[in-house]
Coordinates of N, CA, C and O and ligand atoms in Angstrom, one line a residue:
X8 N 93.2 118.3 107.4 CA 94.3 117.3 107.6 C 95.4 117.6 106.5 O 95.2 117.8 105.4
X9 N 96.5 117.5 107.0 CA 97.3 117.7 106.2 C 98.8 116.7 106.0 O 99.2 116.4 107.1
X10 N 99.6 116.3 104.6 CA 100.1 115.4 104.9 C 101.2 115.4 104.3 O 101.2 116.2 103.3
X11 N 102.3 114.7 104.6 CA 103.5 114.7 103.8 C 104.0 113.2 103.6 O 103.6 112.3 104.3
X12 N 105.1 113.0 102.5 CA 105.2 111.8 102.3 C 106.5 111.5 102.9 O 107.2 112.4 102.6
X13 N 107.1 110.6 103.6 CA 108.0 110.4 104.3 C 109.3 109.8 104.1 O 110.4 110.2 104.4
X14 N 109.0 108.7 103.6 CA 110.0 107.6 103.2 C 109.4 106.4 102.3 O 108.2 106.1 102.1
X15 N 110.6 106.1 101.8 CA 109.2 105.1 100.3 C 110.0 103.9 100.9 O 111.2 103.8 101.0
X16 N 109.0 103.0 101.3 CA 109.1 101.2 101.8 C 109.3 100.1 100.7 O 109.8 99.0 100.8
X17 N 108.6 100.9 99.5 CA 108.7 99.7 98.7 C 108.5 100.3 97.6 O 107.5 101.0 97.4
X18 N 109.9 100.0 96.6 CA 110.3 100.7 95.6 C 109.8 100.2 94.4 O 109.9 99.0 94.5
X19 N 109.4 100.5 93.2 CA 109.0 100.0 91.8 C 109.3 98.4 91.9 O 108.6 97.4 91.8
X20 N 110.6 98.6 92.2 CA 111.2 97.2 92.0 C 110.8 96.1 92.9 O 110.7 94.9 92.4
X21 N 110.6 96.3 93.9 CA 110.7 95.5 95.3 C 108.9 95.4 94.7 O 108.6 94.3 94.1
X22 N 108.4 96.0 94.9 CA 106.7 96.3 94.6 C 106.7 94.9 93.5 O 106.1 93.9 94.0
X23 N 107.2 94.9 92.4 CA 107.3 93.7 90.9 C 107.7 92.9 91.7 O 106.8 92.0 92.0
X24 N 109.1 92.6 92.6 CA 109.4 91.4 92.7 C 108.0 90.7 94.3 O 107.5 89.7 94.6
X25 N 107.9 91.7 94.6 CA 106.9 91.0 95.6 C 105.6 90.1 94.7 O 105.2 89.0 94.9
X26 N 105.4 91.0 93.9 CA 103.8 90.3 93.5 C 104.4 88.8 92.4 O 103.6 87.9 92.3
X27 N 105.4 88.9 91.8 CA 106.2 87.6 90.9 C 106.2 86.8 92.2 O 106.5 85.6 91.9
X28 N 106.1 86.9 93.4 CA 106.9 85.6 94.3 C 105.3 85.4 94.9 O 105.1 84.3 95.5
X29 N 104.3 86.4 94.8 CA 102.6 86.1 95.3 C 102.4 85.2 94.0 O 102.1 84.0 94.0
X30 N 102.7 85.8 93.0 CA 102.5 85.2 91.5 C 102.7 83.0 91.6 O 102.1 82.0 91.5
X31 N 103.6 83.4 91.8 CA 104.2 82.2 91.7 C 103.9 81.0 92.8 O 103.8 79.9 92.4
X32 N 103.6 81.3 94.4 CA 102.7 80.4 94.6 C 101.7 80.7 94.4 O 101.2 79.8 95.0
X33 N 101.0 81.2 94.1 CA 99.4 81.2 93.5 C 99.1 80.2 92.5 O 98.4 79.2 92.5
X34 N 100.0 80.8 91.7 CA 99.9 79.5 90.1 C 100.4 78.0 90.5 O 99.8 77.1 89.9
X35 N 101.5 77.7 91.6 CA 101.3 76.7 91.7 C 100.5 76.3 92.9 O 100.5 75.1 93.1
X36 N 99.6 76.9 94.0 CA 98.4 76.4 94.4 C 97.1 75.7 93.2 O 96.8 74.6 93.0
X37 N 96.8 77.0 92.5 CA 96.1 76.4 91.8 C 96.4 75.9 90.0 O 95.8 76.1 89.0
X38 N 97.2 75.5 90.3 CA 97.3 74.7 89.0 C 96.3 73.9 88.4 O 95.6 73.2 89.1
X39 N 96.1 73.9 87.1 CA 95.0 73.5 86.6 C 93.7 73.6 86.6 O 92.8 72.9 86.1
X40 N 93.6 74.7 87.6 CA 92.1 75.1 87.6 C 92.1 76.8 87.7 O 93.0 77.6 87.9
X41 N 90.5 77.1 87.2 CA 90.5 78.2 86.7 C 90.4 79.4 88.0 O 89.6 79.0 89.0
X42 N 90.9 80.3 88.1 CA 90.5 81.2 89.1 C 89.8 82.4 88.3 O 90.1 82.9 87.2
X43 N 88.6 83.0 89.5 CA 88.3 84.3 89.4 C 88.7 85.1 90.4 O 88.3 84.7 91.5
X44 N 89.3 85.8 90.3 CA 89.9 86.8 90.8 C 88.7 88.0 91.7 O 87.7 88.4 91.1
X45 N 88.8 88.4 92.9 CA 87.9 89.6 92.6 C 88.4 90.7 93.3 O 89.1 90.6 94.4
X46 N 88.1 91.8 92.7 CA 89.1 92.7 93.4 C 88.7 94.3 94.2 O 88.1 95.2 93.6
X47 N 89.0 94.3 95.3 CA 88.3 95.4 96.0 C 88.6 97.0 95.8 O 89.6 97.6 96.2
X48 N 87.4 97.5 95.0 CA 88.4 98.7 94.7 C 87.6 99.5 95.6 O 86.5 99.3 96.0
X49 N 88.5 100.8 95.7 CA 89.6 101.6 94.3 C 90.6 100.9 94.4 O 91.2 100.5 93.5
X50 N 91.1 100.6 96.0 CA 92.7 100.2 95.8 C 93.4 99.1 95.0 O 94.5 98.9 94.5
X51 N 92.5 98.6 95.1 CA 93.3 96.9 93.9 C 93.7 97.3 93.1 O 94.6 96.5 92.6
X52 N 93.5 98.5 92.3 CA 93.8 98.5 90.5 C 94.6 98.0 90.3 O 94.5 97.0 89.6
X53 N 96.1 98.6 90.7 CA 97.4 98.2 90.3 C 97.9 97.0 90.7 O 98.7 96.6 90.0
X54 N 97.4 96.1 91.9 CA 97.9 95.1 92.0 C 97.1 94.4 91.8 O 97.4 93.3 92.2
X55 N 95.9 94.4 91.1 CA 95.0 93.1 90.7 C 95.6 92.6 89.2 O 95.8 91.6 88.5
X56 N 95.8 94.4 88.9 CA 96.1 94.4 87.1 C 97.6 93.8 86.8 O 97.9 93.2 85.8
X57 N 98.6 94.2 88.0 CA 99.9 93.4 88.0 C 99.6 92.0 88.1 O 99.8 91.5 87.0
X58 N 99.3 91.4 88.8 CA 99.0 90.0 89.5 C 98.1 88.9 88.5 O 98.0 87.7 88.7
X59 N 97.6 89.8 87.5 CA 96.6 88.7 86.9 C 97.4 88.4 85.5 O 97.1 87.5 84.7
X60 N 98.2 89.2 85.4 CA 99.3 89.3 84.4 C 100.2 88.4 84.3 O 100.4 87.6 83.3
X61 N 101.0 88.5 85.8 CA 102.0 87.4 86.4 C 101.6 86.4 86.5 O 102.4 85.5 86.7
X62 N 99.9 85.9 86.4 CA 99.0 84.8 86.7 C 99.2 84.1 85.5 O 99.7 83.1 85.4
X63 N 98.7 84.7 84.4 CA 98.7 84.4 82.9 C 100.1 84.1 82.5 O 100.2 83.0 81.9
X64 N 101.4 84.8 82.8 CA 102.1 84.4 82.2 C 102.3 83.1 82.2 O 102.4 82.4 81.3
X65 N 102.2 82.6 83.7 CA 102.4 81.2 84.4 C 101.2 80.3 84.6 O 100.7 79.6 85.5
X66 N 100.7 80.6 83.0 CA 99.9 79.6 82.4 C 98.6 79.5 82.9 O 98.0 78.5 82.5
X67 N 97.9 80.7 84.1 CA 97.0 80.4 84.7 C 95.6 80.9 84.3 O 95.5 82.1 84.5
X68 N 94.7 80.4 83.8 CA 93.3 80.5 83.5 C 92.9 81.6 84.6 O 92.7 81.1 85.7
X69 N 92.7 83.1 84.4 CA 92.0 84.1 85.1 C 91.1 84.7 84.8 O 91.4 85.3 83.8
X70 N 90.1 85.0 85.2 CA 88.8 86.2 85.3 C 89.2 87.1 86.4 O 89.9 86.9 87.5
X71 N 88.6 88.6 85.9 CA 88.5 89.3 87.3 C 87.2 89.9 87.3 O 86.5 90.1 86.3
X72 N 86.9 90.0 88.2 CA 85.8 91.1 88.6 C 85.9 92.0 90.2 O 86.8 91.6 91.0
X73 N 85.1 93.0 90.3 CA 85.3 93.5 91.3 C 84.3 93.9 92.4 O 83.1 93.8 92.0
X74 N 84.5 94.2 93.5 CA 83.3 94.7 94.5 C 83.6 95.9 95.1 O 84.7 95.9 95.7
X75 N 82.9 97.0 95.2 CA 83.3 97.9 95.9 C 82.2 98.3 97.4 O 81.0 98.4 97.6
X76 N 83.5 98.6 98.3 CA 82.7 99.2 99.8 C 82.7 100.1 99.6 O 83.2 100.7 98.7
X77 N 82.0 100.7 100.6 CA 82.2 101.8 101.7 C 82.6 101.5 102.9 O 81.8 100.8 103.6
X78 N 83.5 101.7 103.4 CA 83.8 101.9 104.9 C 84.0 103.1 105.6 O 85.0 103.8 105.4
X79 N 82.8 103.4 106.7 CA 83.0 104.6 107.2 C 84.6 105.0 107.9 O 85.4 104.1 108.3
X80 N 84.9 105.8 108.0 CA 85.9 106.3 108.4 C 86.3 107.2 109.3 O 86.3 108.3 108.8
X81 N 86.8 107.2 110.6 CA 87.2 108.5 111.1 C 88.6 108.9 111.1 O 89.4 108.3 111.8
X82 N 89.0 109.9 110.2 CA 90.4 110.1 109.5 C 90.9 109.4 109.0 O 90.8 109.4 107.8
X83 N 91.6 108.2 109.9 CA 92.3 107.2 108.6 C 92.2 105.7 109.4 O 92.7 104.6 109.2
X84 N 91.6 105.9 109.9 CA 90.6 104.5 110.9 C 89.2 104.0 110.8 O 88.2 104.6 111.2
X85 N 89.2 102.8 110.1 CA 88.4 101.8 109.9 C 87.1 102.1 111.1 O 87.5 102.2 112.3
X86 N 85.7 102.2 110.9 CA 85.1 102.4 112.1 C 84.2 100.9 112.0 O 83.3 100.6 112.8
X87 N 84.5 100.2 111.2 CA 83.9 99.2 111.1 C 82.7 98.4 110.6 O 82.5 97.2 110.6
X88 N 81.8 99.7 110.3 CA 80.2 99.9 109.8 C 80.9 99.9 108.1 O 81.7 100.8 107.6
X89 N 80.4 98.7 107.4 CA 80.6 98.5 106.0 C 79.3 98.6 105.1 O 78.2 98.2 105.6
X90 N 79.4 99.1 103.8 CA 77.9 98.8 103.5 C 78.9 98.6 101.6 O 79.9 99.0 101.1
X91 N 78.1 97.9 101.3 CA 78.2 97.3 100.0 C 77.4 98.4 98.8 O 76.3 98.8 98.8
X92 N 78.4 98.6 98.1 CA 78.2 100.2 96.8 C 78.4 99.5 95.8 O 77.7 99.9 95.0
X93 N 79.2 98.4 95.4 CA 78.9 97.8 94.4 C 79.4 96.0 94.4 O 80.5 95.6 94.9
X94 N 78.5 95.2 93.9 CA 78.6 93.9 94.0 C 79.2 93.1 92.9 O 78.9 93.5 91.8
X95 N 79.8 92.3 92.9 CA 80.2 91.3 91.8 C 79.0 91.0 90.8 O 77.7 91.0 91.0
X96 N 79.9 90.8 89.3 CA 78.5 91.3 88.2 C 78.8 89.3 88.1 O 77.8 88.6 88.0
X97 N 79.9 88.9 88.1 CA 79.7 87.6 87.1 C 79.2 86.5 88.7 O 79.3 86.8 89.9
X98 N 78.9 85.8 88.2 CA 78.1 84.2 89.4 C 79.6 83.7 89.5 O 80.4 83.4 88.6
X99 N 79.7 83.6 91.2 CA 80.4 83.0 91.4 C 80.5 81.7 92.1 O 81.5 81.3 92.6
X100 N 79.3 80.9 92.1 CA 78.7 79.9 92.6 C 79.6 78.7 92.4 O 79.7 79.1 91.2
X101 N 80.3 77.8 92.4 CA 81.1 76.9 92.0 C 82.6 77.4 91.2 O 83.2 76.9 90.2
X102 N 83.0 78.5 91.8 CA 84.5 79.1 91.2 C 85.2 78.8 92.2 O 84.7 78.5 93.3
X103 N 86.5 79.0 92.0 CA 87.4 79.2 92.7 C 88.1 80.6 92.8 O 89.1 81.0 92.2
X104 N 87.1 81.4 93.9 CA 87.6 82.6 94.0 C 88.7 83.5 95.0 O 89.0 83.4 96.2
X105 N 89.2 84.4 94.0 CA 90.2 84.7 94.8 C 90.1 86.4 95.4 O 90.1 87.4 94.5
X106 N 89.9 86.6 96.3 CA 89.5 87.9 97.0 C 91.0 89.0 96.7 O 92.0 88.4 96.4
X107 N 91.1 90.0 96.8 CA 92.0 90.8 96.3 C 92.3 92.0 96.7 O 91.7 92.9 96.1
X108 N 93.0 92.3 97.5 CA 93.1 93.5 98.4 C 94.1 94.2 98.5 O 95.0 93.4 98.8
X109 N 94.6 95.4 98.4 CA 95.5 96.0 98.6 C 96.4 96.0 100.2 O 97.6 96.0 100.4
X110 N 95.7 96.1 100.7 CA 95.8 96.1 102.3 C 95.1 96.0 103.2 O 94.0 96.6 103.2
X111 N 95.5 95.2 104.2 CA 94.4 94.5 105.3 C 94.9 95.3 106.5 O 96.0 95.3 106.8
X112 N 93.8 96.1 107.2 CA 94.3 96.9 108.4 C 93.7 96.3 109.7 O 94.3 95.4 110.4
X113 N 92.5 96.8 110.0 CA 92.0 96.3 111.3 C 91.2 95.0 110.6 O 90.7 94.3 111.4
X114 N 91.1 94.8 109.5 CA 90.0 93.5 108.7 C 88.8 93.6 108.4 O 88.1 92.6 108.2
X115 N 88.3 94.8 108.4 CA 87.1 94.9 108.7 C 86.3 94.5 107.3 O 85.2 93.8 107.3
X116 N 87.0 95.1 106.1 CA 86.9 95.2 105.0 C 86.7 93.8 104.5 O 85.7 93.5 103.9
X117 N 88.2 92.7 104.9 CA 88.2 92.0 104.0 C 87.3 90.5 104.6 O 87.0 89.5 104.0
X118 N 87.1 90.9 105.7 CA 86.0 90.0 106.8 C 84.5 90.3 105.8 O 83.7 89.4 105.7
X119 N 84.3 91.2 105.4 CA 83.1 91.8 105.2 C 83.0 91.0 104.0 O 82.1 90.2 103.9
X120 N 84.0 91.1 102.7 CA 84.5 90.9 101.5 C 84.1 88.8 101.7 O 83.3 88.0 101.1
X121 N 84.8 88.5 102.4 CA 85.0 86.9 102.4 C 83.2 86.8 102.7 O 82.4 86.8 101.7
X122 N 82.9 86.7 103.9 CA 81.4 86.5 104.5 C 80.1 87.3 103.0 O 79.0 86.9 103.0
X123 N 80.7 88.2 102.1 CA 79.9 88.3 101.2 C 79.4 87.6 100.0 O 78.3 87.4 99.5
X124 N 81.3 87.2 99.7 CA 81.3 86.2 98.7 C 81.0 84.8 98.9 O 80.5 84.0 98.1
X125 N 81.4 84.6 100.2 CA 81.1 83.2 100.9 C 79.7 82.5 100.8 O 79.3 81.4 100.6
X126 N 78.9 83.7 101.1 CA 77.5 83.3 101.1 C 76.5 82.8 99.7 O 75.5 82.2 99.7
X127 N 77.3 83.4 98.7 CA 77.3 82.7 97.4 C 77.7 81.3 97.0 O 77.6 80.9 95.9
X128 N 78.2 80.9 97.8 CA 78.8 79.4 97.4 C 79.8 78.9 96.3 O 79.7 77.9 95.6
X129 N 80.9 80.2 96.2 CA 82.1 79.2 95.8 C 82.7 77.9 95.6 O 82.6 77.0 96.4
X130 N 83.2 77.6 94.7 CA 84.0 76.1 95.2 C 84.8 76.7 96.1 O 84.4 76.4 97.2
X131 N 85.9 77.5 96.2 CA 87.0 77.5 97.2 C 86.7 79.2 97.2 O 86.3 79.8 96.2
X132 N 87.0 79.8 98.7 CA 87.5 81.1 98.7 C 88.9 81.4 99.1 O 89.2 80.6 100.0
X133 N 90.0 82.3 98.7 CA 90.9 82.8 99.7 C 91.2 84.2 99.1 O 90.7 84.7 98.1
X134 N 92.2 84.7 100.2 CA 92.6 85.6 100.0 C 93.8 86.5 99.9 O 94.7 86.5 100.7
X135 N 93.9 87.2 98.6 CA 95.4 87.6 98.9 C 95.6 89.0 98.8 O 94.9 89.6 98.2
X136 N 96.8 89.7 99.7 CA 96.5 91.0 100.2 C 98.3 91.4 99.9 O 99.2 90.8 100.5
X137 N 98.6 92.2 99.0 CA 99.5 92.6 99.2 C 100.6 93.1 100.1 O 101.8 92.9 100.2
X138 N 99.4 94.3 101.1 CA 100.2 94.3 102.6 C 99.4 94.3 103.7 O 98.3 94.7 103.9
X139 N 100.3 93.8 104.6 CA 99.0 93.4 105.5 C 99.9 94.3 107.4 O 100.9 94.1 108.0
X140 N 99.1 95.1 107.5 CA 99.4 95.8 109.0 C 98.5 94.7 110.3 O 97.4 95.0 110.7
X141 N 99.1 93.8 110.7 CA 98.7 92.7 111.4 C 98.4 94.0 113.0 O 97.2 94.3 113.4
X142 N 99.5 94.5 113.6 CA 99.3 95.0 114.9 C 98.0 95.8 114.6 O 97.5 95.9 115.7
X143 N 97.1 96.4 113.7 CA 96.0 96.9 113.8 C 94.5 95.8 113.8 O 93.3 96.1 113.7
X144 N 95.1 94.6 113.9 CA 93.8 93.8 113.4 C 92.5 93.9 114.4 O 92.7 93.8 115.6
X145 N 91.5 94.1 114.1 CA 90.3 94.1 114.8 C 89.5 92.8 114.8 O 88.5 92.7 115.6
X146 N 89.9 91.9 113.9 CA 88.3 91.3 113.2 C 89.9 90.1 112.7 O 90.8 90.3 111.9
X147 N 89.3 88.7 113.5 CA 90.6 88.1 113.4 C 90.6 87.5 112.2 O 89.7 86.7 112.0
X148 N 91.3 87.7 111.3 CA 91.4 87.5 109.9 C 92.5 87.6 109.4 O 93.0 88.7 109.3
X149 N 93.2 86.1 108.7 CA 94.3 86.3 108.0 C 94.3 85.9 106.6 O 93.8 84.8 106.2
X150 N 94.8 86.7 105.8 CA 95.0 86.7 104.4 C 96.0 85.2 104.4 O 96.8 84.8 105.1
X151 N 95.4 84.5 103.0 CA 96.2 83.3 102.8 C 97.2 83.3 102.2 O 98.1 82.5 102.3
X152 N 97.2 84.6 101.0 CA 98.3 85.0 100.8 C 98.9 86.5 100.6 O 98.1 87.2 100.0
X153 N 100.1 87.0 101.1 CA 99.9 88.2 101.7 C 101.6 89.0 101.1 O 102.5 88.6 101.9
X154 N 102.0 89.7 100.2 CA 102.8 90.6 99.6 C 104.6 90.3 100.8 O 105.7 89.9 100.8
X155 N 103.4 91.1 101.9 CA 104.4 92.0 103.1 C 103.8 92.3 104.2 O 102.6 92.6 104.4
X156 N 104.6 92.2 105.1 CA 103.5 92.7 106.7 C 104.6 94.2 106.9 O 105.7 94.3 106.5
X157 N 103.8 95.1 107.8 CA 104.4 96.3 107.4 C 103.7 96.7 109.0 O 102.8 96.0 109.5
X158 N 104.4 98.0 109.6 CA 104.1 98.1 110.4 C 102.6 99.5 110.7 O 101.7 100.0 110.0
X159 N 103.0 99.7 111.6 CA 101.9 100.6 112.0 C 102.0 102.0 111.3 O 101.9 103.1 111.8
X160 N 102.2 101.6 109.9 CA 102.3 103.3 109.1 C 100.8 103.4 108.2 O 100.0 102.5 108.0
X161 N 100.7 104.5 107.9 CA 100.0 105.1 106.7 C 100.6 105.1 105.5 O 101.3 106.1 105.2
X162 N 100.3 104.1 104.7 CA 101.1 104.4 103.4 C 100.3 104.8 102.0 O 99.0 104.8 101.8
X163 N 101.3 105.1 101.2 CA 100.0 105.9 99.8 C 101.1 105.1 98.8 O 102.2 104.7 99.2
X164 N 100.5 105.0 97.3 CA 100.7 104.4 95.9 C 100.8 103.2 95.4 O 100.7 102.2 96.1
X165 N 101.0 103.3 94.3 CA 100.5 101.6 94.1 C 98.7 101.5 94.3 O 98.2 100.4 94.6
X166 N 98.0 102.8 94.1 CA 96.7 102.4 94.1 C 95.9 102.5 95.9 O 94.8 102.6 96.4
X167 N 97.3 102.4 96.6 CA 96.4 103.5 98.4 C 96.7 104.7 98.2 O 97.6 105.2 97.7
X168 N 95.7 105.2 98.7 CA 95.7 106.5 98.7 C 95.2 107.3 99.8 O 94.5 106.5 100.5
X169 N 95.2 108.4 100.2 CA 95.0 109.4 101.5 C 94.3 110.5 100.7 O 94.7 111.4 99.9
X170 N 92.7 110.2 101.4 CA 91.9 110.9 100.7 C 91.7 111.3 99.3 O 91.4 112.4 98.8
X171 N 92.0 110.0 98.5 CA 91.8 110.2 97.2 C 93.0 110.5 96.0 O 93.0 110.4 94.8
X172 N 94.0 111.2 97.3 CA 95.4 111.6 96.7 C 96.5 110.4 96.2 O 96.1 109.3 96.5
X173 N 97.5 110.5 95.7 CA 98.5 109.6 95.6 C 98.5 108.1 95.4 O 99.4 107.3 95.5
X174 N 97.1 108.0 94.8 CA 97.4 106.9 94.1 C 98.0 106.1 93.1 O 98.1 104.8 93.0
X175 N 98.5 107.2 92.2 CA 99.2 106.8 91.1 C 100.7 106.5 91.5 O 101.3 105.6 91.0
X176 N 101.3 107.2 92.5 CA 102.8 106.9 92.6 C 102.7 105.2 92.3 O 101.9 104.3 92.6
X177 N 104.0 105.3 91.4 CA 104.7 104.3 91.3 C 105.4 102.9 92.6 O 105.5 101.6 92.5
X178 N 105.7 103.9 93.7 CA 106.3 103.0 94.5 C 104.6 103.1 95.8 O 103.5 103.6 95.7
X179 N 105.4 102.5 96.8 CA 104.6 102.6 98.4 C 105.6 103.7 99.2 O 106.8 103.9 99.0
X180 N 105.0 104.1 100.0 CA 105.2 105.2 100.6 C 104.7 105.2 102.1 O 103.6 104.7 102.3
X181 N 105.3 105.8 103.1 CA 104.8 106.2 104.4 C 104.3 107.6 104.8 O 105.3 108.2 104.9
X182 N 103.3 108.3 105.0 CA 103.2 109.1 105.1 C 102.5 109.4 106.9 O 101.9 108.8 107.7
X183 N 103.2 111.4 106.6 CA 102.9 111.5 108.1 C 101.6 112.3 107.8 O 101.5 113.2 107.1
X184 N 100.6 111.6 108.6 CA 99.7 112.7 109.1 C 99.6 113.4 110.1 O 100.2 113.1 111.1
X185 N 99.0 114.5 109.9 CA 99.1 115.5 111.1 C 97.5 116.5 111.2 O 97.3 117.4 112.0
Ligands
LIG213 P1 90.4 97.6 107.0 O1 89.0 97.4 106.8 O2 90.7 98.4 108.3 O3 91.2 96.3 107.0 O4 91.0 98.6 105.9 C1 91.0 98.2 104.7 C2 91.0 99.4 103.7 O5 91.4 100.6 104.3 C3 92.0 99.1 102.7 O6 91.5 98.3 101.6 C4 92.4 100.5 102.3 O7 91.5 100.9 101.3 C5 92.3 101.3 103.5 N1 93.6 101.4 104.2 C6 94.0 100.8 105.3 N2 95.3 101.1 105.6 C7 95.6 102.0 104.7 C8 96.9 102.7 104.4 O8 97.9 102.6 105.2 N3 96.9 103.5 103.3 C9 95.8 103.6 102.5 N4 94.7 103.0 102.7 C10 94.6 102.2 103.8
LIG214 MG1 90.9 99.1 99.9

């Protein structure tokens, strides 16, 4: 497979001011109570680590922790068989947790993610997804709070990446596969 990068959607800047305006209703949803945060990696890094930042500034009591999948894959399509590679270390039994995703495609991931954490018994669950590709959804599921809806591309940085590659870029990006 091979790939090139195409056009960049969302630039350093646009990227900061998105997650300051996720920032900002978040802190005032939950005002005065504490959130844990959890975040699905690999992709969350960059926006869990921006986001809990912008959380703090705006006075908000945060924890993070993380969960990691597997989702099988055929090229760059969700096949929907999930299996759990690593689980949340801290009890999240009576929190108010906040699920954390870089990108919601067909849902398969973040269906899997809620129904995981759910079954632990939270005080509240939701979810926030930086970008969300709605026309792929499989598994009807909407993020509660959500960056940007973006169309039917493949994108890399900011912590997505295409086989491992290009996660560090700075901005978001479209890339072509071929
Ligand atoms: P879903 O289970 O199909 O919703 O896919 C969720 C996961 O697939 C995301 O958390 C990403 O890790 C990956 N993914 C989906 N779309 C993209 C993309 O455009 N670029 C990079 N990774 C993606
Ligand atoms: Mg992911």
């Amino acid at each position: 497979m091979s790939s090139s990068i195409r056009e960049v959607l969302f630039s350093e800047e646009e990227i900061r001011e998105t997650v300051r305006r996720l920032a900002d209703r978040i802190s005032e949803d939950y005002r005065g109570k504490d959130v844990l945060m959890i975040g699905l990696l690999r992709g969350c890094f960059f926006f869990l680590a921006d986001l809990i930042r912008e959380l703090s500034r705006r006075g908000l009591d945060c924890e993070s922790d993380f969960l990691q999948v597997l989702s099988y894959t055929e090229r760059t399509e969700s096949s929907g068989e999930i299996q759990l590679l690593k689980g949340e270390t801290l009890d999240v039994s009576g929190r108010n947790v906040l699920l954390v995703e870089e990108i919601v495609d067909t849902g398969n991931t973040l269906a899997f993610a809620v129904e995981h954490i759910g079954s632990k018994k939270p005080r509240s669950l939701r979810t926030c997804v930086l970008l969300d590709k709605p026309a792929r959804r499989r598994v009807p599921i909407e993020p509660d709070y959500r960056g940007a809806v973006i169309e039917n591309h493949f994108v890399v940085g900011y912590g997505l990446d295409l086989n491992g590659k290009h996660r560090e870029l700075p901005y978001i990006a479209r890339v072509e596969v071929s």
